[in-house]
mmCIF file of C-alpha atoms in Angstrom:
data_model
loop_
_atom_site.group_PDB
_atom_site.id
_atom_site.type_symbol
_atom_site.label_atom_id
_atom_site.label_comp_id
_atom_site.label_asym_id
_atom_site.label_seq_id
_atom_site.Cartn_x
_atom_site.Cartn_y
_atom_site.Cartn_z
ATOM 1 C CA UNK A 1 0.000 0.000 0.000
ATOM 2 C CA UNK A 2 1.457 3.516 -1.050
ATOM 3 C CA UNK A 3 0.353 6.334 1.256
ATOM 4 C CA UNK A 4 0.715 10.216 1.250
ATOM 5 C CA UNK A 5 0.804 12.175 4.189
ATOM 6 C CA UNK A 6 0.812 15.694 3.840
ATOM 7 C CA UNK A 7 1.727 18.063 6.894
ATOM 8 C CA UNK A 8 4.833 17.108 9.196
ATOM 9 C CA UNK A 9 4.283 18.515 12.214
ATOM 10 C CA UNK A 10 4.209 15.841 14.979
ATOM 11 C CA UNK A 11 0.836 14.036 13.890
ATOM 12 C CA UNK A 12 2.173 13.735 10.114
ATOM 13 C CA UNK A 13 5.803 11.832 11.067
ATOM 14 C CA UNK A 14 3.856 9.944 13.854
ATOM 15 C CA UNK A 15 1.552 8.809 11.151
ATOM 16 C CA UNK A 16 4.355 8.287 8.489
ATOM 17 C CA UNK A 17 6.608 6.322 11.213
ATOM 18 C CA UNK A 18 3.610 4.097 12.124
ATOM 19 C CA UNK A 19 2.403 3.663 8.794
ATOM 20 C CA UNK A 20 6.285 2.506 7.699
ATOM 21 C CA UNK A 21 6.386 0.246 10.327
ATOM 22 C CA UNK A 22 3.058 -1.898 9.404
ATOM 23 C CA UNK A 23 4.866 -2.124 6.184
ATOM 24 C CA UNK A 24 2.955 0.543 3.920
ATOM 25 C CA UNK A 25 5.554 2.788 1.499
ATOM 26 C CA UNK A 26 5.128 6.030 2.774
ATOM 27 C CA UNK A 27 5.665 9.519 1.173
ATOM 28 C CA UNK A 28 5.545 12.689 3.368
ATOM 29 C CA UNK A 29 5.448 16.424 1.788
ATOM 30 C CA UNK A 30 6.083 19.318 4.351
ATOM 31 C CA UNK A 31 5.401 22.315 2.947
ATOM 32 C CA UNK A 32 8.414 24.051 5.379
ATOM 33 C CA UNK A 33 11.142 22.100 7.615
ATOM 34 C CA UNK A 34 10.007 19.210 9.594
ATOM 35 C CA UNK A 35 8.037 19.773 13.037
ATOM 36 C CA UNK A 36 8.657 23.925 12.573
ATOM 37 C CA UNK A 37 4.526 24.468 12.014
ATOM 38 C CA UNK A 38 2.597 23.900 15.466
ATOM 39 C CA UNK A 39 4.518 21.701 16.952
ATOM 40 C CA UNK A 40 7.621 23.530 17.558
ATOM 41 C CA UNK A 41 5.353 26.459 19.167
ATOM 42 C CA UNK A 42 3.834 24.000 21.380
ATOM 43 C CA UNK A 43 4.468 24.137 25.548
ATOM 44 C CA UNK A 44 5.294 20.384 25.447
ATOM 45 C CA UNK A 45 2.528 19.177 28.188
ATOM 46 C CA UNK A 46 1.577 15.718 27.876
ATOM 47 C CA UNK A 47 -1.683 15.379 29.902
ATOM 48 C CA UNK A 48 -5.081 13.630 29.922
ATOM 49 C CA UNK A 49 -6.477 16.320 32.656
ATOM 50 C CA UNK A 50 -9.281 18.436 31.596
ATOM 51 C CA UNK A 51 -9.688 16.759 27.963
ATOM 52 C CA UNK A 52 -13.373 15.890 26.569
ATOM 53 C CA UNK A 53 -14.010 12.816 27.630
ATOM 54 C CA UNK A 54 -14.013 11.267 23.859
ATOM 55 C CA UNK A 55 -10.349 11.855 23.918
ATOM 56 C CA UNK A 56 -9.211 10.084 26.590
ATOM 57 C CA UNK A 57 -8.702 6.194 24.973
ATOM 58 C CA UNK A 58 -6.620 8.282 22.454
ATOM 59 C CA UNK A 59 -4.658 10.312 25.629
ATOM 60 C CA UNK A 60 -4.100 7.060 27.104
ATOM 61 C CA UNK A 61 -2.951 5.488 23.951
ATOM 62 C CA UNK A 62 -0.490 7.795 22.874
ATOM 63 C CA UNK A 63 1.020 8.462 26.806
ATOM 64 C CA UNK A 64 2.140 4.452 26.555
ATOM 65 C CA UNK A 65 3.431 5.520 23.202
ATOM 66 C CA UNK A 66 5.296 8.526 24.891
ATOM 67 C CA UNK A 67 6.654 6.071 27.699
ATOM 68 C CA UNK A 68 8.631 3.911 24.721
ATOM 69 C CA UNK A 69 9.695 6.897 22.524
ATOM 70 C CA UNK A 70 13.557 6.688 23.489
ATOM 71 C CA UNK A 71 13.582 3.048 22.538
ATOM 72 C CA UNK A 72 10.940 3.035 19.441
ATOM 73 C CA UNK A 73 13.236 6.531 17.977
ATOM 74 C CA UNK A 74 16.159 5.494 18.738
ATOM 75 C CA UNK A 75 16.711 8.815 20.702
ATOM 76 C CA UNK A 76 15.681 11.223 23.465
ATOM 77 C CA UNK A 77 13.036 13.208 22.902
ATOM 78 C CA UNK A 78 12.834 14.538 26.954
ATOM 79 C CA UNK A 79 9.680 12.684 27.798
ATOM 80 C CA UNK A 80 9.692 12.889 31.447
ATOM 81 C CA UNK A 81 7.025 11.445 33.809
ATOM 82 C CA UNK A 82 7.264 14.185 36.382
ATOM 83 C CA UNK A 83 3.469 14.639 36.411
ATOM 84 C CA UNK A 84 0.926 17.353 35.933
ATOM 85 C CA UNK A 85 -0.500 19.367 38.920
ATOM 86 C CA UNK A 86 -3.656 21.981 38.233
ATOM 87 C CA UNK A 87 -4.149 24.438 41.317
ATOM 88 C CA UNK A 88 -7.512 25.717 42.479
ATOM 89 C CA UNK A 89 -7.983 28.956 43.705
ATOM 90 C CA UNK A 90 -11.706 29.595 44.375
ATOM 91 C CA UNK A 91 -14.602 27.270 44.786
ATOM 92 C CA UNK A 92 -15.777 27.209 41.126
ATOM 93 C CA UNK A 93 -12.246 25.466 39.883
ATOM 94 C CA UNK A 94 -12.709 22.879 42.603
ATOM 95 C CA UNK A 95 -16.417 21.899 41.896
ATOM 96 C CA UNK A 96 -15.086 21.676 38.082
ATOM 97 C CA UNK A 97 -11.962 19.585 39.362
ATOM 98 C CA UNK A 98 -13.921 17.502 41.518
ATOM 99 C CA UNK A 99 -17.180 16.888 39.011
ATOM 100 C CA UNK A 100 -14.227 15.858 36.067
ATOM 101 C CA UNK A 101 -12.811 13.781 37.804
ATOM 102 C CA UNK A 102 -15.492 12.177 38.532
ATOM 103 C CA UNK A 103 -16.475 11.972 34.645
ATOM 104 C CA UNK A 104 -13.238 10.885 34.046
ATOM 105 C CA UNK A 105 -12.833 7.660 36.259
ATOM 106 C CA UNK A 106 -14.967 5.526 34.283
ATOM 107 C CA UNK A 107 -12.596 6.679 31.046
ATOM 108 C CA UNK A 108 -9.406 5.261 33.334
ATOM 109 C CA UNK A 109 -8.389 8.566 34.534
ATOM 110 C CA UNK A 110 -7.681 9.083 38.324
ATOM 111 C CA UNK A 111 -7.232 12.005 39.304
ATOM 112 C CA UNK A 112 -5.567 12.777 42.981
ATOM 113 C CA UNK A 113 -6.936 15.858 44.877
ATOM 114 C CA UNK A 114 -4.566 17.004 46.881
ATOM 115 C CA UNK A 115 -4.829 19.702 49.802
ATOM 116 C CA UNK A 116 -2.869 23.155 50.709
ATOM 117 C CA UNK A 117 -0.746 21.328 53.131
ATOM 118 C CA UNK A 118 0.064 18.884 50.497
ATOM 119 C CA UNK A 119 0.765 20.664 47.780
ATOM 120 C CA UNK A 120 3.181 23.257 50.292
ATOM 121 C CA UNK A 121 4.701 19.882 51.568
ATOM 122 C CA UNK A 122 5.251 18.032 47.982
ATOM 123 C CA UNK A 123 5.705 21.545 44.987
ATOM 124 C CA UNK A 124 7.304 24.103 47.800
ATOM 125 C CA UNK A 125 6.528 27.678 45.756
ATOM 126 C CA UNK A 126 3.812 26.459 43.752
ATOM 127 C CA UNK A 127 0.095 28.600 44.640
ATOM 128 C CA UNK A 128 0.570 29.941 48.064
ATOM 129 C CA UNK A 129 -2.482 30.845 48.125
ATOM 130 C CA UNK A 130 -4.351 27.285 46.395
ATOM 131 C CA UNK A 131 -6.780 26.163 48.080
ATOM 132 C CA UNK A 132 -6.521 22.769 46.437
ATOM 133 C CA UNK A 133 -5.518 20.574 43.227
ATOM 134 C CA UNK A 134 -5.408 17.776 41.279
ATOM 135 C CA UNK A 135 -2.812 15.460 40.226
ATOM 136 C CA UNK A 136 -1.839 12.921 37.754
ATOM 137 C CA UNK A 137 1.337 11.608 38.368
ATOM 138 C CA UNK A 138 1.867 9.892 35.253
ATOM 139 C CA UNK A 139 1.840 12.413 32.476
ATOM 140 C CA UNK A 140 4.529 15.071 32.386
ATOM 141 C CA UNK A 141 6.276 17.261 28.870
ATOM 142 C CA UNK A 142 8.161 16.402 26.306
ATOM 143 C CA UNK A 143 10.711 18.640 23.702
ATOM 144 C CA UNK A 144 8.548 19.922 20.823
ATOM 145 C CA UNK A 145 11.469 20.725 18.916
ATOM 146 C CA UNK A 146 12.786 16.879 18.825
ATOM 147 C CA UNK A 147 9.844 14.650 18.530
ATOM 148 C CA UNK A 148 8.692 15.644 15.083
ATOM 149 C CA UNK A 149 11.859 15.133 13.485
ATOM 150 C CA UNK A 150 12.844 12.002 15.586
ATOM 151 C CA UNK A 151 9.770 10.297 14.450
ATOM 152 C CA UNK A 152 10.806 11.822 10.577
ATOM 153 C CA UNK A 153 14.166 10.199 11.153
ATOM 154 C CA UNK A 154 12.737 6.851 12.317
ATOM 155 C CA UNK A 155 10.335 6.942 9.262
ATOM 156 C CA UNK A 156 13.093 7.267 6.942
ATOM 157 C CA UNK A 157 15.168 4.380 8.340
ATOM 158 C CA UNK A 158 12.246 2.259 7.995
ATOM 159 C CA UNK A 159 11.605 3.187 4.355
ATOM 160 C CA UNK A 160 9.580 6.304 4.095
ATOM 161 C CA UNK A 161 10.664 9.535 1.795
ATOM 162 C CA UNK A 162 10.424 12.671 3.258
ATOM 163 C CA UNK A 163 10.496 15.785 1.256
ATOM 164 C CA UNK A 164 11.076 19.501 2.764
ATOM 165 C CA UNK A 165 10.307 22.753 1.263
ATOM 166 C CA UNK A 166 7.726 21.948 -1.209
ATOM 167 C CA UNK A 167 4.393 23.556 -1.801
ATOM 168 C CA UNK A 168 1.607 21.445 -2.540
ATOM 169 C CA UNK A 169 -0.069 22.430 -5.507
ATOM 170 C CA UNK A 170 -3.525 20.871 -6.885
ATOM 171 C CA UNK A 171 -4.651 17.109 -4.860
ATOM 172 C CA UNK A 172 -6.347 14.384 -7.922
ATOM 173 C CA UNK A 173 -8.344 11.695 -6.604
ATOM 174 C CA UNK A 174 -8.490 9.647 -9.652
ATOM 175 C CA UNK A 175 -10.551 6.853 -9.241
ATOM 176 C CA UNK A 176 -8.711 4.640 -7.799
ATOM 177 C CA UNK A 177 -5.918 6.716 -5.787
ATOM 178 C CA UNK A 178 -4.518 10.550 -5.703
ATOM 179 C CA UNK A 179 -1.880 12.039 -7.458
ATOM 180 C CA UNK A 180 -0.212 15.164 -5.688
ATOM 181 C CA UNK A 181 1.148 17.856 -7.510
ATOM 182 C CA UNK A 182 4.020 19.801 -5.513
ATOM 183 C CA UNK A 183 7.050 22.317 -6.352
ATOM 184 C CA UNK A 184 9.019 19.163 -6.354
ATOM 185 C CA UNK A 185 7.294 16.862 -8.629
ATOM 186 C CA UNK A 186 4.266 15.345 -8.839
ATOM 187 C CA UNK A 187 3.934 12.008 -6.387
ATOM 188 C CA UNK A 188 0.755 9.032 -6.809
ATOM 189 C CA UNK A 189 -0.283 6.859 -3.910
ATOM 190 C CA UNK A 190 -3.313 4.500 -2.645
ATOM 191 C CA UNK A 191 -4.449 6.335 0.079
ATOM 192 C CA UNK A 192 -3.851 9.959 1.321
ATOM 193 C CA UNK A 193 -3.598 11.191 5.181
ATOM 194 C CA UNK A 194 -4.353 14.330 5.662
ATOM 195 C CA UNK A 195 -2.242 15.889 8.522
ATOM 196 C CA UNK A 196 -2.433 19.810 7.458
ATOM 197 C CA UNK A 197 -2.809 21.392 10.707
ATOM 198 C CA UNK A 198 -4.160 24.882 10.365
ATOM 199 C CA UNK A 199 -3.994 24.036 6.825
ATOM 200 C CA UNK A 200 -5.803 20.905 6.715
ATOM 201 C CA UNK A 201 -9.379 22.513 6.220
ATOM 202 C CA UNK A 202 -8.300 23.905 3.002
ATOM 203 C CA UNK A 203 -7.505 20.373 2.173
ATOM 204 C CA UNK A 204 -10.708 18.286 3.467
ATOM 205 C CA UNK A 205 -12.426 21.484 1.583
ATOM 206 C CA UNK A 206 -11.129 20.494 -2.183
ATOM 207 C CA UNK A 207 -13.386 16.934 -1.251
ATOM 208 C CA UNK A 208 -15.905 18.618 -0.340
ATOM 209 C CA UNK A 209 -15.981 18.689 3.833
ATOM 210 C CA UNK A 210 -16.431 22.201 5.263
ATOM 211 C CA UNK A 211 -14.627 22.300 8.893
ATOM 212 C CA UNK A 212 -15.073 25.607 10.807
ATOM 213 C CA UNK A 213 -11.732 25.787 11.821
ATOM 214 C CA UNK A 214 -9.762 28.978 12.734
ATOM 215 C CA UNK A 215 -5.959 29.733 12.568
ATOM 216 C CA UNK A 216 -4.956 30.833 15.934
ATOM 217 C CA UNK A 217 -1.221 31.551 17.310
ATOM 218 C CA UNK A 218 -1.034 30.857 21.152
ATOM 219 C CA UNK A 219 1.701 33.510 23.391
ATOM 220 C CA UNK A 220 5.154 31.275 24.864
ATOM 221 C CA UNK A 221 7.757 32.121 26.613
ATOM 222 C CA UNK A 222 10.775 31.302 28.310
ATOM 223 C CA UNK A 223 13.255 32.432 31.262
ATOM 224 C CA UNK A 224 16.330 32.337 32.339
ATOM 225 C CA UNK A 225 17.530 29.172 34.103
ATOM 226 C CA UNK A 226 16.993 29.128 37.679
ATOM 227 C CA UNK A 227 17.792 26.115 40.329
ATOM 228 C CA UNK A 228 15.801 23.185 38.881
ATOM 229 C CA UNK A 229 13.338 22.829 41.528
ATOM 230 C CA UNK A 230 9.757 22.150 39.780
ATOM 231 C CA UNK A 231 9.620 18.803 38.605
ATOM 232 C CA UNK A 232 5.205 18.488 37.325
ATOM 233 C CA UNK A 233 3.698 20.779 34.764
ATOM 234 C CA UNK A 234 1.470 23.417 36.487
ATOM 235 C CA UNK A 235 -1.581 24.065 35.181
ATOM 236 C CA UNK A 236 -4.983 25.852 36.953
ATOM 237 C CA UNK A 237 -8.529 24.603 36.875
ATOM 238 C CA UNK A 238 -10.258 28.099 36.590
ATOM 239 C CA UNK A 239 -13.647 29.715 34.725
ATOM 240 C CA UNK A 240 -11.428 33.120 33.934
ATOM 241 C CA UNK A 241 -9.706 32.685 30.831
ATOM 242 C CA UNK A 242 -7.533 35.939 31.780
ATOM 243 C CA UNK A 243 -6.259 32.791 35.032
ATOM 244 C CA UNK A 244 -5.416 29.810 32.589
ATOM 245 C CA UNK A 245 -1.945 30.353 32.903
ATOM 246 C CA UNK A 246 0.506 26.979 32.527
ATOM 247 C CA UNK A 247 4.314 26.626 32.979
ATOM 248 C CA UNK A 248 7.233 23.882 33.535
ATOM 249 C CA UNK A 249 10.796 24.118 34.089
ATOM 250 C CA UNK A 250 13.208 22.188 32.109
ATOM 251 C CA UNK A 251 15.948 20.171 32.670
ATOM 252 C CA UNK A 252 18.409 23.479 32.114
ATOM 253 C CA UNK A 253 16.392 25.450 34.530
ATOM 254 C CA UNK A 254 14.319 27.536 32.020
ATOM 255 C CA UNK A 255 11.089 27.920 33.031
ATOM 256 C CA UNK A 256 8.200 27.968 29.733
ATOM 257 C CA UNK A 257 5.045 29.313 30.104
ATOM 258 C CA UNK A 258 2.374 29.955 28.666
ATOM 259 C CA UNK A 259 -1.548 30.824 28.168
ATOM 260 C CA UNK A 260 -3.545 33.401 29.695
ATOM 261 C CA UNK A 261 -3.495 35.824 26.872
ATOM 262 C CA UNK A 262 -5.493 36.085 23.677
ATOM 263 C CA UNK A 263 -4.623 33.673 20.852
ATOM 264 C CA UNK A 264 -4.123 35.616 18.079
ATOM 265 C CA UNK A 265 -6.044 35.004 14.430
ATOM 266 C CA UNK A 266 -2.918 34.457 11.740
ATOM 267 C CA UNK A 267 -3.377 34.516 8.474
ATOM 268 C CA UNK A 268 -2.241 30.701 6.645
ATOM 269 C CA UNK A 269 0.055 32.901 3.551
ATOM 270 C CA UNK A 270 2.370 32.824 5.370
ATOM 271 C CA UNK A 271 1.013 31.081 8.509
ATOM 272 C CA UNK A 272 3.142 32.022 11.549
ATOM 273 C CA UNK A 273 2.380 35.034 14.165
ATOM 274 C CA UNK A 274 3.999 36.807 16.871
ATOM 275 C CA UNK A 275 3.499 37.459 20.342
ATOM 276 C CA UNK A 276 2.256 40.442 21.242
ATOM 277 C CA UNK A 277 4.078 42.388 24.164
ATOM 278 C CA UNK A 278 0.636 44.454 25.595
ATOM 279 C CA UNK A 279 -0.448 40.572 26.535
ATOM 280 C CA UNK A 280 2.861 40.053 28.042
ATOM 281 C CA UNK A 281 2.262 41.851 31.626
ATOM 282 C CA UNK A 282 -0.918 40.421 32.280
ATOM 283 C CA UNK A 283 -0.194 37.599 31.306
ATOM 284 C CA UNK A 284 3.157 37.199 33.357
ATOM 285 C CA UNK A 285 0.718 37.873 36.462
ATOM 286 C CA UNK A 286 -1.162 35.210 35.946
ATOM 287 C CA UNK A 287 1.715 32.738 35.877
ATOM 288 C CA UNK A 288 2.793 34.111 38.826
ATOM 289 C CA UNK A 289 0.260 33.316 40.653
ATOM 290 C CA UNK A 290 1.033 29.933 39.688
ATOM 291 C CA UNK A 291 4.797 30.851 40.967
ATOM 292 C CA UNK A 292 5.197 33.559 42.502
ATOM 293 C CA UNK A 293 9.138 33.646 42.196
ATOM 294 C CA UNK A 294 8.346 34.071 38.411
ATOM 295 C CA UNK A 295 8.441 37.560 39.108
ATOM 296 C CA UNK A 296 11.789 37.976 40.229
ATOM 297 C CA UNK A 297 12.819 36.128 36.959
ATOM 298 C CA UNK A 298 14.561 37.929 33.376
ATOM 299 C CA UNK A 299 12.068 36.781 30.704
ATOM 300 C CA UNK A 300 15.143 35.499 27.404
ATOM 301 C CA UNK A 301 11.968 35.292 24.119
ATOM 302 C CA UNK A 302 8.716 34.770 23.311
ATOM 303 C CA UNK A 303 7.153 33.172 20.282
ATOM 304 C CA UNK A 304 3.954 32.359 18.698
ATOM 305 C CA UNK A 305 2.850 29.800 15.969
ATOM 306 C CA UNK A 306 -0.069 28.370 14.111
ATOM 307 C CA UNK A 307 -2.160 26.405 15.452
ATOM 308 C CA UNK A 308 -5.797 24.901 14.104
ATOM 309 C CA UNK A 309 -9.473 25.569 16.085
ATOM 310 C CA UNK A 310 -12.236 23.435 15.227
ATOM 311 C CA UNK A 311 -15.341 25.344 16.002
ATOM 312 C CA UNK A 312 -16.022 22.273 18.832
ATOM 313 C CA UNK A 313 -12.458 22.185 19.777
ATOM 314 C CA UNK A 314 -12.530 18.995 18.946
ATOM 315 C CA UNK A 315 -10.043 17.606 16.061
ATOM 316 C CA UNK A 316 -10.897 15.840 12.809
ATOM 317 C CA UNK A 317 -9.638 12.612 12.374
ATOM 318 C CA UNK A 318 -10.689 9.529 10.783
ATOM 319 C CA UNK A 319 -11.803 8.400 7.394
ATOM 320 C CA UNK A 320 -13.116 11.195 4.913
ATOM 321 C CA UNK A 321 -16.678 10.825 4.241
ATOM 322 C CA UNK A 322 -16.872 11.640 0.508
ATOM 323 C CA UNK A 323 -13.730 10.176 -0.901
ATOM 324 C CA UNK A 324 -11.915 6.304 -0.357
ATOM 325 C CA UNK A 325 -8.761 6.063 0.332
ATOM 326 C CA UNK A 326 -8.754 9.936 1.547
ATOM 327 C CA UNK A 327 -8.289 10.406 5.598
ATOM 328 C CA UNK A 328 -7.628 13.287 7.808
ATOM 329 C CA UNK A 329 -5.951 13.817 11.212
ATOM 330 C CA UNK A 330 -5.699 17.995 11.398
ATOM 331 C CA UNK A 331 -7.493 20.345 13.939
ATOM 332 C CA UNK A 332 -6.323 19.657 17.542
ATOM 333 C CA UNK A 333 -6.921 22.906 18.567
ATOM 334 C CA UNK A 334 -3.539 23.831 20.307
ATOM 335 C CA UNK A 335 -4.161 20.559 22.592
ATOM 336 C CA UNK A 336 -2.599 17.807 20.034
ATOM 337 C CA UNK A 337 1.290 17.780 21.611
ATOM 338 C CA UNK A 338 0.408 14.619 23.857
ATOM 339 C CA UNK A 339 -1.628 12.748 21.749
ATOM 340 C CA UNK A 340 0.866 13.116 18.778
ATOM 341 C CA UNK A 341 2.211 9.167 18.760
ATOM 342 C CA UNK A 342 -1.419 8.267 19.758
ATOM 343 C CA UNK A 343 -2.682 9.705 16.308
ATOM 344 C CA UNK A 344 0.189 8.547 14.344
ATOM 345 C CA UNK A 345 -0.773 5.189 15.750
ATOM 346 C CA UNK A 346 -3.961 5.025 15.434
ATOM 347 C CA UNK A 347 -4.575 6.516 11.729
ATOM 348 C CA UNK A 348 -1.927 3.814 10.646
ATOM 349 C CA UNK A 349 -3.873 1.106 12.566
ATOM 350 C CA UNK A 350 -7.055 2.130 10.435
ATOM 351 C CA UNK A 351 -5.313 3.131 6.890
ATOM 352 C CA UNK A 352 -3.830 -0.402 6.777
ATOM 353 C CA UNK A 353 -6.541 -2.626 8.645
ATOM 354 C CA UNK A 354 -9.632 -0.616 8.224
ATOM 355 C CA UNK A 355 -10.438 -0.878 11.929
ATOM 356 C CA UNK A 356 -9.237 0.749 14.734
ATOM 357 C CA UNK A 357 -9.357 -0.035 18.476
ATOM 358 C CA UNK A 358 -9.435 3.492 19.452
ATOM 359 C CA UNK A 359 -13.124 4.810 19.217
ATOM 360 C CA UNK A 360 -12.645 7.845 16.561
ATOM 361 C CA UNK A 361 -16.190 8.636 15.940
ATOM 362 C CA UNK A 362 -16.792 11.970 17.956
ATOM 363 C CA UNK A 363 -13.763 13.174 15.757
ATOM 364 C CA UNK A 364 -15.656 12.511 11.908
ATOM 365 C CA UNK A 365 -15.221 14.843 9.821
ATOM 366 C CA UNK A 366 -19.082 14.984 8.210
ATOM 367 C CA UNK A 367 -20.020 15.903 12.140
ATOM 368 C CA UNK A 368 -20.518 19.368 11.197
ATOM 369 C CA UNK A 369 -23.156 18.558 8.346
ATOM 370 C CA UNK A 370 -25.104 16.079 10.647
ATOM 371 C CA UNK A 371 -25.599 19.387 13.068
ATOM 372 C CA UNK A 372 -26.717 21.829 10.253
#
């Protein structure tokens, strides 16, 4: 079977490494450099707290995935299990925490609540002022700027081509396959996955699914190294959008944050944004009151990206409804970083079985046209 994935951010060379490795000859077309779309601008949190319910078999899926990266990539791509702590601050964030969790048990996600005097006694610094939080101790972050190109790498080694720098030009279904015209030749295959990001509306669009998606660049940033002392990502169950701040702190001491500031719309020609310095001081105040030594801390860069907002923030993936052989995987709405091998996985699983063990139907692509 000869398949052509187009996109290679993290879910395209997931697919393409997969796909390689249940034997199918793979061709991937980036339209930039490998991994440099949404998945280098991504924070690098791998967690199953606070996703729709619907996405948790994937979650779970792709965080056993994340567990044998090293070995499966041949490399290290800085998964780390350090966990993934959200503070609560008033009693709306813990009747959300609490009524999740709940929800989420029965998916096979527990969720540990955890009070003030535990979280002073177990993340000293974190939320002074919490008055509780939840905790999953067995998700954690990853690099954003290895993974995609690791899995690329692996891909390659198993068989697959993957071409850089070329724009895609028009998409032929022909019958009985597609035929892909790019700045770099024209390439024919079987079956095409559809791994666009941002971009991957326009292409479910020339087969005639609509998606109401948005391109959206989220505000990052990163400080100077300090002590390495935080070892979970922090994140905050809250209503107030101006709260839902989220940081970590690497290995080298840098702590990256993000959130709590406006995405911003970006325009797909040529697709990338920046961050805008009036969000910056609000913002920083609401990661401090995640950590409030933050603010004692020389901020090194920011950055934005491009990221892909269904209107139901929930991503597209599975078989295309009006054409065979045709399949999409775009759309994960600035949430896709953990469930990256999960996809990969999974769309390989169906592309060369026709099945798939993880339940994809909340995620079909016509879902928009059963609701008008």
């Amino acid at each position: 079977m000869d398949v052509i994935v187009l996109g290679g951010g993290l879910m395209g060379t997931a697919s393409a490494f997969f796909l390689a490795r249940r034997g199918a000859r793979v061709t991937l077309i980036e339209r930039n450099r490998i991994g440099t779309g949404a998945t280098v601008a991504s924070f690098g949190n791998i967690r199953r707290t606070g996703r729709h319910l619907s996405q948790l078999p994937l979650a779970h899926r792709s965080l056993g995935l994340w567990g044998e990266a090293d070995k499966m990539l041949g490399r290290d791509v800085e998964f780390r299990a350090t966990g993934h702590i959200r503070l609560i601050f008033d009693a709306g964030g813990l009747a959300d925490m609490r009524q999740y969790a709940e929800a989420a048990r029965p998916w096979g996600l527990e969720l540990e609540e955890l009070s003030p005097r535990e979280i002073r006694a177990r993340f000293p610094g974190l939320g002074p002022e919490a008055i509780a939080a939840s905790f999953s101790p067995q998700d954690g972050s990853g690099n954003p700027r290895l993974i995609a190109p690791a899995f690329a790498e692996a891909a390659r080694k198993l068989g697959a081509e993957i071409i850089e720098d070329a724009e895609v030009g028009k998409i032929t279904y022909t019958g009985f396959g597609f035929v892909v015209s790019s700045s770099k030749g024209s390439f024919a295959a079987d079956c095409l996955l559809n791994t666009g990001g941002a971009w991957g509306a326009r292409i479910a669009a020339q087969f005639g699914e609509e998606v109401p998606l948005d391109a959206r660049g989220p505000q990052m940033g990163v400080t100077e190294p300090l002590p390495h002392r935080i070892l979970p990502v922090v994140g905050i169950w809250t209503r107030d959008k101006a709260h839902g701040a989220y940081l970590r702190q690497v290995e080298r001491g840098n702590i990256v944050f993000g959130g709590a500031a406006e995405r911003v719309p970006v325009g797909l020609d040529p697709g990338h944004a920046s961050a805008d310095p009036a969000l910056l001081p609000a913002q920083l105040r609401a990661v401090a009151r995640l950590l409030p030594a933050i603010a004692q801390v020389s901020l090194i860069r920011t950055w934005s990206g491009c990221e892909g907002y269904v209107q139901d923030m929930l991503p597209v993936m599975g078989r295309s409804a009006t054409t065979p052989g045709l399949f999409h995987a775009f759309g994960f709405c600035g949430h896709g970083f953990q469930l990256g091998p999960g996809v990969g996985d999974a769309m390989a699983e169906l592309i060369t079985t026709n099945r798939c063990e993880t339940p994809l139907d909340d995620f079909r692509v016509d879902r928009f046209n059963c609701a008008a």
